[in-house]
XYZ file of C-alpha atoms in Angstrom:
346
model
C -27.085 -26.081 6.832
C -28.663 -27.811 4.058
C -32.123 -27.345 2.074
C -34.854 -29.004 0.541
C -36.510 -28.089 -2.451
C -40.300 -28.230 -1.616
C -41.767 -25.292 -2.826
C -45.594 -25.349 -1.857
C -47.790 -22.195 -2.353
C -49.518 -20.822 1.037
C -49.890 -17.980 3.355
C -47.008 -15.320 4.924
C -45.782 -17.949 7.221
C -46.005 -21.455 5.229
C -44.214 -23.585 7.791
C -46.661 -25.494 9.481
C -45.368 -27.773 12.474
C -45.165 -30.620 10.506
C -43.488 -29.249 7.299
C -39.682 -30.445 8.092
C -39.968 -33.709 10.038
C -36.278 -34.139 10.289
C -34.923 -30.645 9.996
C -35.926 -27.007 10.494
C -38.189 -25.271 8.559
C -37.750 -21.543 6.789
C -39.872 -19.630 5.282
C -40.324 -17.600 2.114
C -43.225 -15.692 0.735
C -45.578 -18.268 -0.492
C -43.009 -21.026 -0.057
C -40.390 -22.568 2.414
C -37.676 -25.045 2.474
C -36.131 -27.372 5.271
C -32.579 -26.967 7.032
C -30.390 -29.981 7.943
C -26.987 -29.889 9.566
C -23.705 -28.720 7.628
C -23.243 -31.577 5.145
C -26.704 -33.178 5.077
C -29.400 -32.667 2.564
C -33.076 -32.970 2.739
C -34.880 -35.557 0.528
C -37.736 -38.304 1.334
C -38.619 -36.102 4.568
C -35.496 -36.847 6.342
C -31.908 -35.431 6.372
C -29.031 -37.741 4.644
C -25.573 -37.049 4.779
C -23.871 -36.173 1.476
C -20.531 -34.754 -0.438
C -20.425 -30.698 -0.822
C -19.353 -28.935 -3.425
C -19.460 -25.442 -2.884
C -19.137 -22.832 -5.607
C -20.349 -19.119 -6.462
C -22.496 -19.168 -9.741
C -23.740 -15.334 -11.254
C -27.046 -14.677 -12.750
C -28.185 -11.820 -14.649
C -29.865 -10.063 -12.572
C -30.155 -6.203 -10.821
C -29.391 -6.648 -7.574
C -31.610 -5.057 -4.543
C -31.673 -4.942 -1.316
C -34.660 -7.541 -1.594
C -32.115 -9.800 -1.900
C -31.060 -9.625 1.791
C -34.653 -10.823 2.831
C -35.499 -14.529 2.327
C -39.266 -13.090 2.723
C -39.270 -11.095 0.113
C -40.666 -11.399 -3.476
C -37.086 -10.747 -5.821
C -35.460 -13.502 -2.594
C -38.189 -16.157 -3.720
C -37.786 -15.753 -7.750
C -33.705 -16.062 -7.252
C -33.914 -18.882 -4.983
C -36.716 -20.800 -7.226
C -34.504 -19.727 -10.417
C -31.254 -21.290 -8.966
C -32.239 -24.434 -7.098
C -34.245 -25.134 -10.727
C -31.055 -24.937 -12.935
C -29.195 -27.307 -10.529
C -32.233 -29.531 -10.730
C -32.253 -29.633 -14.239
C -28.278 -29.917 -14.495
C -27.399 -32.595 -12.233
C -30.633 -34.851 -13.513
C -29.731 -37.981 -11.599
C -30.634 -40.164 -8.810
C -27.114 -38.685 -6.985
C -28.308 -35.160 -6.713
C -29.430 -34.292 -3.403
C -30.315 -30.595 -3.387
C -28.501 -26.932 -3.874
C -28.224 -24.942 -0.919
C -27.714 -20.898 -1.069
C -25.294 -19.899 1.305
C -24.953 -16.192 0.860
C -26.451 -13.452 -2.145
C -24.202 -10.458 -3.071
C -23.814 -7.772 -5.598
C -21.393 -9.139 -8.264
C -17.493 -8.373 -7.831
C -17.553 -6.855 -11.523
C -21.042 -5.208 -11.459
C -19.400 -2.135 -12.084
C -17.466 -3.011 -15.595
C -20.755 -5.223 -16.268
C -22.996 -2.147 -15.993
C -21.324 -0.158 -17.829
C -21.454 -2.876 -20.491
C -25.021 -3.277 -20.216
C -25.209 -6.025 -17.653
C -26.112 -6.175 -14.225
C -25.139 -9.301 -11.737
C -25.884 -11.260 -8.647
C -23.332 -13.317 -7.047
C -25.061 -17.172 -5.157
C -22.836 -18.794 -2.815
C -24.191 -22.692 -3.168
C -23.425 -25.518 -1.603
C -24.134 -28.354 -3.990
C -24.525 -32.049 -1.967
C -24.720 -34.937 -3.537
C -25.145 -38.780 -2.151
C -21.999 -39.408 -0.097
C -21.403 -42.596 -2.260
C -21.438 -40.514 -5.527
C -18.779 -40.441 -7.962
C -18.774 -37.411 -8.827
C -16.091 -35.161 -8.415
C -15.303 -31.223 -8.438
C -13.844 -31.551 -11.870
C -17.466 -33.492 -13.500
C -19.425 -31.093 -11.332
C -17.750 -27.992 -12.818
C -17.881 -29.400 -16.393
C -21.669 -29.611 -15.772
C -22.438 -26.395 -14.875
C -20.163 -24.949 -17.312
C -21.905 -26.713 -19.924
C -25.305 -25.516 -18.668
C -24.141 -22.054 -18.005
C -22.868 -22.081 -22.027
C -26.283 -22.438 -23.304
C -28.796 -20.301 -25.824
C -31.616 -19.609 -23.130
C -29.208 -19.720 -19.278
C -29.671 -16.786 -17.737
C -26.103 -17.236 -15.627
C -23.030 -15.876 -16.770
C -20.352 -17.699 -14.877
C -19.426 -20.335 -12.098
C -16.462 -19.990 -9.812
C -15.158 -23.668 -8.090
C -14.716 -23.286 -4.476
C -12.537 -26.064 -2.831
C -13.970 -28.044 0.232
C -11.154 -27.187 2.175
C -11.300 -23.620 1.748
C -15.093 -24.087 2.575
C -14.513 -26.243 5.647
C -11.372 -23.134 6.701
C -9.181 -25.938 7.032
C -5.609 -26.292 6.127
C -5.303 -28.009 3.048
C -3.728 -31.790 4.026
C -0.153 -32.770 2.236
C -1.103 -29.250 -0.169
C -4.127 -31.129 -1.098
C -7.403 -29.475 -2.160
C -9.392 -31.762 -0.822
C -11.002 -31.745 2.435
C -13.884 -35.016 2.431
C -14.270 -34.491 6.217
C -14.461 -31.049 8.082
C -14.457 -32.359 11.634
C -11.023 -34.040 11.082
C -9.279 -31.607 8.946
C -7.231 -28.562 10.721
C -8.304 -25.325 11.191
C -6.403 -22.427 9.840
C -4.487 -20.520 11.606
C -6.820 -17.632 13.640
C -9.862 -19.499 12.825
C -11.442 -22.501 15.494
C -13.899 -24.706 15.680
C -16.316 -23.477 18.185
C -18.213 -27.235 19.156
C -16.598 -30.477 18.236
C -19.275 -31.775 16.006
C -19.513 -28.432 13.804
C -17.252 -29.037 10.756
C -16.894 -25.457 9.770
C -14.088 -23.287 11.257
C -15.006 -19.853 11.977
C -13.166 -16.594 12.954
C -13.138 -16.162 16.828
C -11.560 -13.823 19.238
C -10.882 -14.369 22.710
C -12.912 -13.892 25.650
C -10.910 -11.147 26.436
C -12.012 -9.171 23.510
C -15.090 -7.257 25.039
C -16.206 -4.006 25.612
C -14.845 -3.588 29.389
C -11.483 -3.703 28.070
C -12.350 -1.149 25.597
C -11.933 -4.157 22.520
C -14.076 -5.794 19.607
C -14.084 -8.750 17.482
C -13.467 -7.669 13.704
C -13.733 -10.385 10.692
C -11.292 -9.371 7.713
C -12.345 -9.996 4.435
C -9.874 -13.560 4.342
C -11.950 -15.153 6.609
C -9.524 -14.294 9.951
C -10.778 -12.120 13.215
C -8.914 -9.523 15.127
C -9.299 -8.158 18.369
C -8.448 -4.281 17.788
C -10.225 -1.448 20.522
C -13.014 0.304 19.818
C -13.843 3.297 17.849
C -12.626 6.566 19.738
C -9.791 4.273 21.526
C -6.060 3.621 20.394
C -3.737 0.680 22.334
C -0.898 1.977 23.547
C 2.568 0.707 23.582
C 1.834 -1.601 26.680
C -1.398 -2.813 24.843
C -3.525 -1.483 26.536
C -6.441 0.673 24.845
C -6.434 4.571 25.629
C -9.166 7.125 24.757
C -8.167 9.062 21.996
C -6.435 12.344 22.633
C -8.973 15.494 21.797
C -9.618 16.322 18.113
C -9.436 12.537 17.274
C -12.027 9.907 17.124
C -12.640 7.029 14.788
C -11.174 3.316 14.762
C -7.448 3.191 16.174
C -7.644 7.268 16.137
C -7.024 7.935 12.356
C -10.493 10.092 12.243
C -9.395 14.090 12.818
C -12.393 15.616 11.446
C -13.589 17.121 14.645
C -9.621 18.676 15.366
C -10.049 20.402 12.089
C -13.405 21.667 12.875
C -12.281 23.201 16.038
C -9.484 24.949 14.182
C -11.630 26.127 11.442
C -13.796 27.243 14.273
C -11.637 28.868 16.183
C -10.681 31.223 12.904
C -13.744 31.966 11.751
C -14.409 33.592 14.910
C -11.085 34.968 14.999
C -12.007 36.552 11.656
C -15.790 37.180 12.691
C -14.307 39.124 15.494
C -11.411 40.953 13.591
C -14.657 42.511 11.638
C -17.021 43.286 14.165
C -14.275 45.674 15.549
C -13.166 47.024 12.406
C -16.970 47.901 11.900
C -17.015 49.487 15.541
C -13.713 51.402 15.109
C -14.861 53.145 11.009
C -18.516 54.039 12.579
C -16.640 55.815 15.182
C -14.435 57.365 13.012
C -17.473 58.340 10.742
C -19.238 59.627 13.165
C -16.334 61.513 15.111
C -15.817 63.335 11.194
C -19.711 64.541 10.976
C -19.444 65.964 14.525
C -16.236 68.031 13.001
C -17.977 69.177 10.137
C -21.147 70.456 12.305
C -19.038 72.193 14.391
C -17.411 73.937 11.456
C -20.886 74.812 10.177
C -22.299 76.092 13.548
C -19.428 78.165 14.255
C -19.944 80.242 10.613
C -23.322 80.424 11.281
C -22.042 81.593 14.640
C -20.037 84.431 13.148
C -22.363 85.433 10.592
C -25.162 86.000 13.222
C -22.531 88.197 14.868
C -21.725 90.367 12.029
C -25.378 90.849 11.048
C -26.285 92.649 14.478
C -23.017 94.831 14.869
C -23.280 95.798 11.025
C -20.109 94.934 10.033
C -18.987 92.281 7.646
C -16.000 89.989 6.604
C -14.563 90.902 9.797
C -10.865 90.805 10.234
C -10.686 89.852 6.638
C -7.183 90.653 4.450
C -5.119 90.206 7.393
C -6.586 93.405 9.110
C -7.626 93.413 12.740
C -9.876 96.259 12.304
C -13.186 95.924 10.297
C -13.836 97.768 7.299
C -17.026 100.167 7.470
C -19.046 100.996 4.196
C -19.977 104.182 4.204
C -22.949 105.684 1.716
C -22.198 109.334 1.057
C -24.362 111.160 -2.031
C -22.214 112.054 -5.012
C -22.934 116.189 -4.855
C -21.126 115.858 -1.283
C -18.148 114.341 -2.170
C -14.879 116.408 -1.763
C -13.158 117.847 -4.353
C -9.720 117.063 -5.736
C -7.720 119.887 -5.778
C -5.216 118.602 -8.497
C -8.014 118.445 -10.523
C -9.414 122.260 -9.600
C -9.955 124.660 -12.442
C -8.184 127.473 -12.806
C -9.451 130.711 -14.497
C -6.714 132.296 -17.118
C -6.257 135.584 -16.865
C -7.796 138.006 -19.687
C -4.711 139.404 -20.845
C-alpha cells in the first residue's frame, strides 16, 4: 500500500469522508495519510502508479512500544521525521512519496547501547514516477549522501532489491524485479489473488486446528504447517497429544515431568520425616515412662522401710536386714580378755 504525505492538524480521528478521494484514509494523532494499492503513490488527490524501491533506513532514536501504534504521539514524530528527509532528499518533480512498511528495534541496538546509541529500524518503500530514471544505485547514493551529513539524525540505509520485496525468484539471477504480478514466486510462498503483486507465505487448507495443525511464518519469509503446542506428528504424520510430563511445540517442553518428579520426592522426603518425628517422640516418651517407674518404685521401697523400721534392706548381699540397736554404754558387756586381775600380796 502506498501513502501520501498530507499532514493536516485536527481531532483523534482526522479522516473525514472526503480526505482520500482515490485511496483509503489512516489516521494518526492530529494527522493522517492516504493508502493506494501495492505500487501506487498518492499525489494530486489520486493514486498513480510508480517504481519501488524498498530499503530499511535507521534513525537515532529509543525505541518504544509507541512505535507499534500509528495513533500514538512517538508513531507521528517518526513518521513526520522520515517521510521529511525523503522529501528533502529526492527534491524533484519524480518523487512520489515514502511509504513505512514496518518499525522495529534495530538489529544492533544492543552493541549501539552499549556505545551510547539507541536505534529504530523503518522499512520504506520509496516510489517514484514509473517513467523515472532513476535507479537503485542513484537512489542509494542519495540517501547515503544525506544520511552522511552534520545535522541527519539517521545512521545507516540498507538497499533492499525489488525482487526480494515482490518474494519472487530473481529472473536469469537478476536483481531486478520491475513487475511483481509477472515475476515467480519463491518456492513456499504464493500469490493469494492474481492482481496482488506481493507473494506471501501460505499454508494449506489443511493446516487448521481440527487436524491438530497451524500456520507458522519463519523468519526467511517461508510458512510451515507444524501441529500445535501440546501435540507431536507421528511417524505416519499424523499429530498425537503429547505423552504425560510433556507439553510445548512438537513436545520439547518437560517442565511439568520434572515437576512431578520433584514432587513426588519432596513428599517422599516430607514423609520420610514426619515418621522419623513420630517414631523419636515415641521413643522419648517410652524412656520418661522408664525413668518414672524407676523413681516410683524407690519411693515405693523407701515408704516400706520407713513403717517396718528397717533400712537398706537386703543390702551387702544379705537377705536378712540389719537391726540398729541403741543400748547405754554402763550396760554394755564386758570383755573378759580385757578383765583385771588382782596380784596377789606376796
Amino acid at each position: 500500500m502506498s501513502t501520501s504525505t498530507i499532514r493536516t492538524p485536527g481531532p483523534s480521528t482526522p479522516c473525514k469522508e472526503d480526505s482520500c478521494k482515490d485511496g483509503s484514509c489512516v489516521n494518526l494523532l492530529s494527522y493522517y495519510f492516504c493508502l493506494c494499492s501495492e505500487g501506487y503513490y498518492y499525489k494530486s488527490s489520486t493514486c498513480n502508479k510508480g517504481k519501488i524501491f524498498p530499503g530499511t533506513i535507521k534513525v537515532k532514536i529509543s525505541y518504544t512500544s509507541e512505535l507499534e501504534n500509528k495513533a500514538s504521539e512517538a508513531y507521528q514524530n517518526l513518521y513526520i521525521q522520515v517521510t521529511t528527509f525523503f522529501k528533502d532528499t529526492f527534491n524533484n518533480s519524480e518523487y512520489g512519496q515514502t511509504v513505512i512498511v514496518k518499525v522495529s528495534a534495530s538489529t544492533s541496538a544492543r552493541s549501539e547501547m552499549r556505545a551510547g546509541n539507541q536505534g529504530v529500524d523503518v522499512a520504506v518503500v520509496n516510489i517514484f514516477t514509473e517513467s523515472t530514471k532513476e535507479n537503485e544505485t542513484t537512489i542509494s547514493n542519495a540517501i547515503t549522501k544525506a544520511i552522511n551529513a552534520p545535522s541527519s539524525n539517521f545512521s545507516g540505509y540498507d538497499q533492499q532489491d525489488q525482487c526480494d520485496y515482490y518474494g519472487c525468484k530473481k529472473p536469469n539471477d537478476q536483481n531486478y524485479c520491475d513487475n511483481g504480478l509477472l515475476c515467480e514466486c519463491k518456492d513456499g510462498l504464493v500469490r493469494p489473488k492474481p492482481q496482488m503483486p506481493m507473494c506471501v507465505a501460505m499454508c494449506s487448507d489443511t493446516c487448521n486446528a481440527q487436524s491438530k495443525r497451524q500456520c507458522l511464518v519463519k523468519s526467511n519469509g517461508t510458512a510451515d504447517c507444524i501441529c500445535l503446542p501440546g501435540y507431536k506428528e507421528d511417524k505416519q504424520g499424523i499429530c498425537q497429544e503429547c505423552p504425560f510430563g510433556y507439553s510445548g511445540i512438537n513436545c520439547e517442553d518437560s517442565f511439568q515431568l520434572i515437576l512431578t518428579i520433584v514432587g513426588t520426592i519432596a513428599g517422599i522426603v516430607i514423609l520420610g520425616m514426619v515418621i522419623a518425628l513420630i517414631v523419636s517422640m515415641r521413643l522419648k516418651n517410652k524412656g520418661m515412662n522408664v525413668e518414672e517407674e524407676t523413681l516410683i518404685e524407690k519411693d515405693s521401697r523407701n515408704l516400706r522401710l520407713k513403717e517396718t523400721g528397717f533400712s537398706n534392706l537386703g543390702a551387702e548381699g544379705s537377705i536378712f536386714p540389719k537391726i540398729k540397736v541403741n543400748l547405754p554404754r554402763d550396760n554394755q558387756p564386758e570383755n573378759p580378755y580385757t578383765r583385771h586381775i588382782p596380784r596377789p600380796d606376796y
